[in-house]
């Protein structure tokens, strides 16, 4: 990792080896804040989702006071996995082995007959750090989670709050198993160099000029760039009237919690990720007065990206399942009062990203297969791929930080 060549893809073992997969779990996924779910996925007390990260399993559950909690999915008796389903609803969390019963808050409520002196309060579920940011649930498995997350939360909240995710519901959710290392999936997401050739549905609305400096726009993209400038002007007016921050913040490396957020125009009708750019849901989010608000796009290292529009939001999160397998979860959120078949149609809502994700999965699988060849040598990133360089820099920083911490612990 100390010999990484800046501006170039990583060496093959980073993508292929079991050793780096295990290291990625320890140094990245168990050490940083990761996006786990939208709060709308657990709308009622007792609603839960589970998320498996390497050998860890975490329960995210809304408690009786409507607070979202996170617990290790491990019984305090003899360690059985408590909840096997990926989501559902419970009154209490009951271990199916010997029926130890925990409240959604994680307190041990009953444990059958125990020896004299048994103290239930000593056997609450082990908690996991959790923080809800404007309706997005982040967790951190580390004992001492990165402290800079609080500052990131404070900076991104004003961008997301107007979309009122706390008043949304899940309209659709799709899990895609990709046959590629998780870093290839992230790298693919951090550039749109491949979009023109690879994403016909996405480029109905996503300007193909993304990533180009104004003076580097290729001639064939000049008409699209002029449409982009016009759409940006309309977006500026609409954003100002709705008090929406639009300024780009890009701090993807050099800090434990890397992130990027900006509001940008969409092509077509400029309203949403649909085939014609028109709104997919008739009920706008929050108090927004127009659907023509482009896309508020956010990335958070290491595992998530988001698009918030006037009419709906989409969250994407990935979890590595092995060196060559990654789960990508896409979740579409619409206003909680929107009625399917009346205000929105699921196919219209989801088509662009369902197709785009499938296309990306095929491209990432090709990349993984190519890198598996002994003939692979890392190639250079193009200027439009600067976010990939940021991602790889951040990733190496995390490995180095973890190594330094491990060295201190062993000394
Ligand atoms: Fe859970 Fe025994 S392992 S009750």
Short mmCIF file of C-alpha atoms and ligand atoms in Angstrom, two decimals:
data_model
loop_
_atom_site.label_atom_id
_atom_site.label_comp_id
_atom_site.label_asym_id
_atom_site.label_seq_id
_atom_site.Cartn_x
_atom_site.Cartn_y
_atom_site.Cartn_z
CA UNK A 1 0.00 0.00 0.00
CA UNK A 2 2.94 2.35 0.55
CA UNK A 3 4.01 1.85 -3.05
CA UNK A 4 0.73 2.82 -4.63
CA UNK A 5 1.31 4.89 -7.76
CA UNK A 6 -0.87 8.04 -7.60
CA UNK A 7 -3.13 8.52 -10.61
CA UNK A 8 -3.24 4.81 -11.39
CA UNK A 9 -5.62 1.95 -10.60
CA UNK A 10 -4.67 -0.31 -7.72
CA UNK A 11 -2.52 -3.42 -8.08
CA UNK A 12 -4.43 -6.67 -8.64
CA UNK A 13 -4.23 -8.13 -5.09
CA UNK A 14 -6.23 -5.19 -3.72
CA UNK A 15 -9.16 -6.37 -5.84
CA UNK A 16 -8.64 -10.13 -5.80
CA UNK A 17 -7.08 -11.46 -2.63
CA UNK A 18 -8.79 -12.90 0.42
CA UNK A 19 -6.23 -11.11 2.57
CA UNK A 20 -7.23 -7.67 1.28
CA UNK A 21 -10.91 -8.58 1.54
CA UNK A 22 -10.46 -9.37 5.24
CA UNK A 23 -8.37 -6.24 5.68
CA UNK A 24 -11.05 -4.15 3.95
CA UNK A 25 -13.64 -5.40 6.42
CA UNK A 26 -11.42 -4.59 9.42
CA UNK A 27 -9.84 -1.35 8.22
CA UNK A 28 -12.73 0.13 6.27
CA UNK A 29 -16.14 -1.39 6.92
CA UNK A 30 -15.64 -2.04 10.64
CA UNK A 31 -13.71 1.18 11.23
CA UNK A 32 -15.62 3.94 9.45
CA UNK A 33 -19.20 5.20 9.36
CA UNK A 34 -21.18 3.31 6.74
CA UNK A 35 -24.63 3.99 5.36
CA UNK A 36 -26.96 1.21 6.50
CA UNK A 37 -30.55 2.16 5.59
CA UNK A 38 -33.02 4.96 5.18
CA UNK A 39 -35.00 5.63 8.35
CA UNK A 40 -38.10 5.10 6.19
CA UNK A 41 -37.15 1.41 6.00
CA UNK A 42 -38.07 1.08 9.68
CA UNK A 43 -41.12 3.38 9.93
CA UNK A 44 -42.84 1.85 13.00
CA UNK A 45 -41.65 0.73 16.46
CA UNK A 46 -40.35 -2.83 16.17
CA UNK A 47 -39.52 -2.54 12.46
CA UNK A 48 -35.99 -3.74 11.77
CA UNK A 49 -33.44 -4.39 9.07
CA UNK A 50 -30.35 -6.54 9.47
CA UNK A 51 -27.08 -5.88 7.74
CA UNK A 52 -24.17 -8.34 7.53
CA UNK A 53 -20.65 -6.93 7.24
CA UNK A 54 -17.99 -9.64 7.01
CA UNK A 55 -18.59 -11.81 10.09
CA UNK A 56 -20.57 -9.06 11.82
CA UNK A 57 -24.33 -8.87 11.74
CA UNK A 58 -26.18 -5.78 12.96
CA UNK A 59 -29.84 -5.20 13.80
CA UNK A 60 -31.17 -1.72 13.10
CA UNK A 61 -34.49 -1.31 14.85
CA UNK A 62 -36.90 1.47 15.76
CA UNK A 63 -37.67 1.33 19.47
CA UNK A 64 -40.89 2.13 21.32
CA UNK A 65 -39.84 5.78 21.69
CA UNK A 66 -39.37 5.96 17.88
CA UNK A 67 -35.59 6.15 18.24
CA UNK A 68 -33.48 4.12 15.86
CA UNK A 69 -31.08 1.75 17.61
CA UNK A 70 -28.38 -0.60 16.37
CA UNK A 71 -27.37 -3.81 18.13
CA UNK A 72 -25.04 -6.67 17.36
CA UNK A 73 -27.19 -9.55 16.13
CA UNK A 74 -25.70 -11.90 18.72
CA UNK A 75 -27.52 -13.41 21.69
CA UNK A 76 -25.87 -12.71 25.06
CA UNK A 77 -26.58 -16.28 26.21
CA UNK A 78 -24.62 -18.56 23.91
CA UNK A 79 -24.20 -16.33 20.95
CA UNK A 80 -26.89 -17.46 18.53
CA UNK A 81 -27.83 -15.21 15.61
CA UNK A 82 -31.03 -13.51 16.77
CA UNK A 83 -32.72 -12.30 13.59
CA UNK A 84 -32.13 -14.12 10.32
CA UNK A 85 -34.46 -12.11 8.09
CA UNK A 86 -33.11 -9.07 6.26
CA UNK A 87 -36.10 -7.02 7.45
CA UNK A 88 -39.34 -7.40 9.34
CA UNK A 89 -41.16 -6.34 12.46
CA UNK A 90 -41.03 -7.67 16.02
CA UNK A 91 -42.53 -6.81 19.40
CA UNK A 92 -39.39 -7.94 21.19
CA UNK A 93 -36.29 -9.66 19.88
CA UNK A 94 -36.60 -13.31 20.90
CA UNK A 95 -33.71 -15.75 20.50
CA UNK A 96 -35.06 -18.91 18.90
CA UNK A 97 -32.53 -21.09 20.76
CA UNK A 98 -33.53 -20.74 24.44
CA UNK A 99 -35.92 -17.78 24.13
CA UNK A 100 -33.92 -15.07 25.83
CA UNK A 101 -36.01 -11.99 25.06
CA UNK A 102 -34.72 -8.48 24.41
CA UNK A 103 -36.63 -5.21 24.04
CA UNK A 104 -36.06 -3.13 20.87
CA UNK A 105 -33.84 -0.96 23.12
CA UNK A 106 -31.65 -4.05 23.61
CA UNK A 107 -32.48 -4.70 27.27
CA UNK A 108 -32.74 -8.32 28.35
CA UNK A 109 -36.36 -8.72 29.47
CA UNK A 110 -36.48 -12.41 30.33
CA UNK A 111 -34.06 -15.31 30.41
CA UNK A 112 -35.99 -18.19 31.93
CA UNK A 113 -34.68 -19.75 35.12
CA UNK A 114 -31.15 -18.64 35.99
CA UNK A 115 -28.79 -19.16 38.93
CA UNK A 116 -29.26 -16.98 42.02
CA UNK A 117 -27.55 -13.63 41.54
CA UNK A 118 -28.11 -13.56 37.79
CA UNK A 119 -28.36 -9.89 36.83
CA UNK A 120 -30.34 -9.29 33.64
CA UNK A 121 -28.96 -5.77 33.31
CA UNK A 122 -25.51 -7.21 32.61
CA UNK A 123 -26.71 -8.97 29.47
CA UNK A 124 -28.19 -6.29 27.27
CA UNK A 125 -27.46 -6.61 23.57
CA UNK A 126 -24.12 -5.10 22.61
CA UNK A 127 -24.86 -1.82 20.94
CA UNK A 128 -23.45 -0.46 17.70
CA UNK A 129 -22.84 3.25 17.12
CA UNK A 130 -25.72 4.70 15.14
CA UNK A 131 -26.51 8.16 13.89
CA UNK A 132 -29.50 9.31 11.86
CA UNK A 133 -28.68 12.21 9.53
CA UNK A 134 -31.70 13.87 7.90
CA UNK A 135 -33.44 10.51 7.59
CA UNK A 136 -30.37 8.43 6.65
CA UNK A 137 -29.08 5.81 9.10
CA UNK A 138 -25.32 5.44 9.45
CA UNK A 139 -23.61 2.92 11.72
CA UNK A 140 -20.05 2.42 12.88
CA UNK A 141 -18.73 -0.83 14.35
CA UNK A 142 -15.60 0.74 15.83
CA UNK A 143 -15.23 1.25 19.58
CA UNK A 144 -14.02 4.75 18.85
CA UNK A 145 -15.79 5.89 15.70
CA UNK A 146 -14.24 8.65 13.59
CA UNK A 147 -15.14 11.93 15.27
CA UNK A 148 -15.31 13.94 12.06
CA UNK A 149 -18.65 12.36 11.19
CA UNK A 150 -20.48 14.85 13.43
CA UNK A 151 -19.10 17.73 11.39
CA UNK A 152 -19.99 15.99 8.11
CA UNK A 153 -23.53 15.41 9.39
CA UNK A 154 -23.84 19.07 10.26
CA UNK A 155 -22.66 20.15 6.79
CA UNK A 156 -24.79 17.79 4.70
CA UNK A 157 -28.01 18.10 6.72
CA UNK A 158 -29.07 21.52 5.30
CA UNK A 159 -28.80 20.05 1.80
CA UNK A 160 -30.94 16.97 2.56
CA UNK A 161 -33.45 18.29 5.12
CA UNK A 162 -35.65 20.10 2.54
CA UNK A 163 -36.37 16.71 0.96
CA UNK A 164 -38.03 15.67 4.26
CA UNK A 165 -36.97 12.01 4.19
CA UNK A 166 -38.71 11.56 7.55
CA UNK A 167 -41.99 11.90 5.64
CA UNK A 168 -41.19 9.35 2.94
CA UNK A 169 -41.92 5.67 2.44
CA UNK A 170 -40.16 2.92 0.53
CA UNK A 171 -41.73 2.56 -2.92
CA UNK A 172 -39.28 -0.04 -4.19
CA UNK A 173 -36.07 -1.80 -3.20
CA UNK A 174 -33.80 -3.94 -5.38
CA UNK A 175 -30.75 -5.95 -4.34
CA UNK A 176 -28.24 -6.70 -7.05
CA UNK A 177 -25.40 -9.17 -6.56
CA UNK A 178 -22.43 -8.01 -8.59
CA UNK A 179 -19.54 -10.30 -9.50
CA UNK A 180 -16.82 -7.78 -8.81
CA UNK A 181 -14.76 -6.49 -5.92
CA UNK A 182 -16.52 -3.72 -4.00
CA UNK A 183 -13.83 -1.17 -4.91
CA UNK A 184 -14.48 -1.73 -8.61
CA UNK A 185 -18.16 -1.05 -7.96
CA UNK A 186 -17.30 2.17 -6.14
CA UNK A 187 -14.80 3.23 -8.79
CA UNK A 188 -17.36 2.62 -11.50
CA UNK A 189 -19.82 4.79 -9.60
CA UNK A 190 -17.35 7.64 -9.18
CA UNK A 191 -16.99 8.36 -12.89
CA UNK A 192 -19.26 8.90 -15.85
CA UNK A 193 -16.53 8.40 -18.45
CA UNK A 194 -18.39 5.20 -19.38
CA UNK A 195 -21.91 6.71 -19.33
CA UNK A 196 -22.16 7.89 -22.93
CA UNK A 197 -21.49 4.41 -24.32
CA UNK A 198 -22.85 2.34 -21.47
CA UNK A 199 -26.01 3.98 -20.11
CA UNK A 200 -28.62 4.95 -22.74
CA UNK A 201 -31.39 5.30 -20.13
CA UNK A 202 -29.31 7.33 -17.67
CA UNK A 203 -28.07 9.74 -20.32
CA UNK A 204 -31.66 10.73 -21.14
CA UNK A 205 -31.30 12.98 -18.09
CA UNK A 206 -27.71 12.79 -16.78
CA UNK A 207 -25.58 15.27 -18.67
CA UNK A 208 -22.69 13.46 -20.39
CA UNK A 209 -20.49 16.46 -19.65
CA UNK A 210 -20.10 15.36 -16.00
CA UNK A 211 -16.45 15.40 -14.96
CA UNK A 212 -15.23 17.63 -17.79
CA UNK A 213 -13.75 21.06 -17.10
CA UNK A 214 -15.60 23.69 -19.22
CA UNK A 215 -12.60 24.20 -21.50
CA UNK A 216 -12.22 20.45 -22.04
CA UNK A 217 -15.72 19.72 -23.33
CA UNK A 218 -15.35 17.64 -26.52
CA UNK A 219 -16.94 19.14 -29.63
CA UNK A 220 -19.62 16.44 -29.87
CA UNK A 221 -20.81 17.36 -26.35
CA UNK A 222 -21.06 21.14 -26.94
CA UNK A 223 -24.86 21.04 -27.59
CA UNK A 224 -25.38 19.06 -24.38
CA UNK A 225 -23.17 21.53 -22.53
CA UNK A 226 -25.29 24.46 -23.73
CA UNK A 227 -28.46 22.66 -22.54
CA UNK A 228 -26.68 22.06 -19.23
CA UNK A 229 -25.88 25.77 -18.82
CA UNK A 230 -29.52 26.71 -19.53
CA UNK A 231 -30.79 24.06 -17.10
CA UNK A 232 -28.31 25.21 -14.44
CA UNK A 233 -29.70 28.75 -14.69
CA UNK A 234 -33.28 27.51 -14.18
CA UNK A 235 -32.04 25.35 -11.32
CA UNK A 236 -30.33 28.34 -9.70
CA UNK A 237 -33.58 30.34 -9.73
CA UNK A 238 -35.66 27.43 -8.39
CA UNK A 239 -33.12 26.57 -5.71
CA UNK A 240 -32.88 30.14 -4.48
CA UNK A 241 -36.67 30.39 -4.19
CA UNK A 242 -36.75 27.12 -2.21
CA UNK A 243 -33.74 28.10 -0.04
CA UNK A 244 -31.75 25.09 -1.21
CA UNK A 245 -27.98 25.06 -0.88
CA UNK A 246 -26.32 24.06 -4.15
CA UNK A 247 -22.62 24.62 -3.62
CA UNK A 248 -20.32 21.69 -4.30
CA UNK A 249 -18.45 20.30 -1.29
CA UNK A 250 -15.92 17.65 -2.26
CA UNK A 251 -13.79 16.23 0.54
CA UNK A 252 -13.46 12.64 -0.55
CA UNK A 253 -10.00 12.02 0.90
CA UNK A 254 -7.74 13.38 3.60
CA UNK A 255 -10.30 12.69 6.32
CA UNK A 256 -11.85 9.62 7.95
CA UNK A 257 -15.34 10.44 6.66
CA UNK A 258 -14.92 11.30 3.00
CA UNK A 259 -17.91 12.82 1.24
CA UNK A 260 -19.08 14.84 -1.73
CA UNK A 261 -22.35 16.70 -2.18
CA UNK A 262 -23.74 19.05 -4.83
CA UNK A 263 -26.97 20.00 -6.56
CA UNK A 264 -26.81 19.90 -10.35
CA UNK A 265 -29.21 20.15 -13.26
CA UNK A 266 -30.76 17.20 -15.06
CA UNK A 267 -31.38 17.04 -18.81
CA UNK A 268 -34.83 16.65 -20.42
CA UNK A 269 -37.54 18.11 -18.21
CA UNK A 270 -34.94 18.47 -15.48
CA UNK A 271 -37.15 17.02 -12.79
CA UNK A 272 -36.22 13.43 -12.14
CA UNK A 273 -34.41 10.28 -13.22
CA UNK A 274 -37.03 9.06 -15.68
CA UNK A 275 -36.85 8.41 -19.39
CA UNK A 276 -38.07 11.93 -20.24
CA UNK A 277 -36.83 13.68 -17.11
CA UNK A 278 -40.36 14.29 -15.85
CA UNK A 279 -41.31 13.78 -12.20
CA UNK A 280 -42.03 10.14 -11.33
CA UNK A 281 -44.21 10.98 -8.33
CA UNK A 282 -46.95 13.61 -8.32
CA UNK A 283 -46.49 14.35 -4.59
CA UNK A 284 -43.39 16.46 -4.12
CA UNK A 285 -41.13 15.95 -1.12
CA UNK A 286 -41.27 18.31 1.85
CA UNK A 287 -42.40 21.85 1.08
CA UNK A 288 -40.69 21.99 -2.33
CA UNK A 289 -42.74 24.07 -4.76
CA UNK A 290 -41.49 22.66 -8.07
CA UNK A 291 -40.17 19.33 -9.31
CA UNK A 292 -37.56 21.08 -11.44
CA UNK A 293 -34.77 20.92 -8.89
CA UNK A 294 -32.33 18.66 -10.73
CA UNK A 295 -30.50 16.21 -8.54
CA UNK A 296 -28.92 16.66 -5.14
CA UNK A 297 -26.20 14.03 -5.37
CA UNK A 298 -24.10 12.81 -2.46
CA UNK A 299 -21.36 10.24 -2.04
CA UNK A 300 -20.19 8.99 1.31
CA UNK A 301 -17.09 6.82 1.64
CA UNK A 302 -16.90 3.87 1.67
CA UNK A 303 -20.21 2.48 0.56
CA UNK A 304 -22.99 4.81 -0.51
CA UNK A 305 -24.32 7.28 -3.03
CA UNK A 306 -27.61 9.12 -3.14
CA UNK A 307 -29.77 11.21 -5.45
CA UNK A 308 -32.45 13.47 -3.97
CA UNK A 309 -34.91 14.99 -6.42
CA UNK A 310 -38.01 17.15 -5.95
CA UNK A 311 -40.33 14.16 -6.27
CA UNK A 312 -38.35 11.22 -4.88
CA UNK A 313 -35.01 10.05 -3.53
CA UNK A 314 -32.86 7.02 -4.31
CA UNK A 315 -30.29 5.59 -1.93
CA UNK A 316 -27.62 3.12 -3.01
CA UNK A 317 -25.42 1.14 -0.67
CA UNK A 318 -22.97 -1.66 -1.19
CA UNK A 319 -21.67 -4.36 1.09
CA UNK A 320 -18.80 -6.68 0.09
CA UNK A 321 -19.80 -10.34 0.30
CA UNK A 322 -16.36 -11.62 -0.66
CA UNK A 323 -13.34 -10.51 -2.71
CA UNK A 324 -15.29 -10.96 -5.95
CA UNK A 325 -18.91 -10.44 -4.86
CA UNK A 326 -20.71 -7.26 -3.84
CA UNK A 327 -24.31 -6.58 -2.93
CA UNK A 328 -25.71 -3.29 -4.20
CA UNK A 329 -29.02 -2.23 -2.65
CA UNK A 330 -31.13 0.48 -4.32
CA UNK A 331 -34.06 2.00 -2.44
CA UNK A 332 -36.59 4.43 -3.90
CA UNK A 333 -38.35 6.78 -1.47
CA UNK A 334 -41.48 8.76 -2.27
CA UNK A 335 -43.71 11.03 -0.20
CA UNK A 336 -45.42 8.98 2.53
CA UNK A 337 -48.86 9.99 1.19
CA UNK A 338 -48.11 9.15 -2.45
CA UNK A 339 -50.32 6.34 -3.68
CA UNK A 340 -48.97 3.70 -6.04
CA UNK A 341 -50.91 3.64 -9.31
CA UNK A 342 -52.28 7.12 -8.64
CA UNK A 343 -49.30 9.35 -7.83
CA UNK A 344 -46.52 7.11 -9.10
CA UNK A 345 -45.86 4.01 -11.14
CA UNK A 346 -43.07 1.77 -9.83
CA UNK A 347 -41.75 0.88 -13.28
CA UNK A 348 -41.53 4.52 -14.33
CA UNK A 349 -39.92 5.37 -10.98
CA UNK A 350 -37.27 2.65 -11.11
CA UNK A 351 -36.47 1.97 -14.78
CA UNK A 352 -33.50 4.28 -15.19
CA UNK A 353 -31.57 3.01 -12.19
CA UNK A 354 -32.59 -0.63 -12.54
CA UNK A 355 -31.24 -0.62 -16.11
CA UNK A 356 -28.21 1.49 -15.20
CA UNK A 357 -27.29 -0.74 -12.27
CA UNK A 358 -27.56 -3.86 -14.42
CA UNK A 359 -25.34 -2.25 -17.05
CA UNK A 360 -22.86 -1.22 -14.35
CA UNK A 361 -22.87 -4.74 -12.92
CA UNK A 362 -21.89 -6.16 -16.32
CA UNK A 363 -19.10 -3.58 -16.72
CA UNK A 364 -17.75 -4.20 -13.21
CA UNK A 365 -17.77 -7.97 -13.76
CA UNK A 366 -15.75 -7.45 -16.95
CA UNK A 367 -13.28 -5.27 -15.06
CA UNK A 368 -12.92 -7.91 -12.34
CA UNK A 369 -12.36 -10.66 -14.89
CA UNK A 370 -9.76 -8.58 -16.70
CA UNK A 371 -7.89 -7.73 -13.53
CA UNK A 372 -7.82 -11.45 -12.66
CA UNK A 373 -5.47 -12.05 -15.61
CA UNK A 374 -1.74 -12.24 -14.78
CA UNK A 375 -1.31 -9.81 -17.71
CA UNK A 376 -3.07 -6.99 -15.83
CA UNK A 377 -1.05 -3.91 -14.97
CA UNK A 378 -2.70 -0.81 -13.43
CA UNK A 379 -3.56 1.86 -15.98
CA UNK A 380 -3.87 5.65 -15.54
CA UNK A 381 -7.05 7.46 -14.58
CA UNK A 382 -8.38 9.95 -17.14
CA UNK A 383 -8.91 13.60 -16.09
CA UNK A 384 -12.67 12.92 -15.77
CA UNK A 385 -11.86 10.15 -13.28
CA UNK A 386 -10.44 12.40 -10.57
CA UNK A 387 -12.99 11.14 -8.03
CA UNK A 388 -11.52 7.64 -8.45
CA UNK A 389 -8.14 8.95 -7.48
CA UNK A 390 -9.78 10.51 -4.41
CA UNK A 391 -11.49 7.23 -3.58
CA UNK A 392 -8.28 5.18 -3.88
CA UNK A 393 -6.33 7.77 -1.90
CA UNK A 394 -8.95 7.64 0.87
CA UNK A 395 -8.93 3.84 0.80
CA UNK A 396 -5.15 3.63 1.15
CA UNK A 397 -5.29 6.23 3.94
CA UNK A 398 -7.74 4.02 5.82
CA UNK A 399 -5.53 0.92 5.42
CA UNK A 400 -2.54 2.88 6.64
CA UNK A 401 -4.45 4.30 9.60
CA UNK A 402 -5.60 0.81 10.55
CA UNK A 403 -2.06 -0.55 10.26
CA UNK A 404 -0.74 2.25 12.47
CA UNK A 405 -3.41 1.53 15.07
CA UNK A 406 -2.68 -2.20 14.97
CA UNK A 407 1.05 -1.51 15.36
CA UNK A 408 0.36 0.62 18.47
CA UNK A 409 -1.85 -2.08 19.97
CA UNK A 410 0.81 -4.73 19.39
CA UNK A 411 3.68 -2.59 20.75
FE1 LIG B 1 -29.89 -17.30 22.69
FE2 LIG B 1 -29.53 -19.39 24.22
S1 LIG B 1 -28.28 -18.71 22.59
S2 LIG B 1 -31.14 -17.96 24.27
#
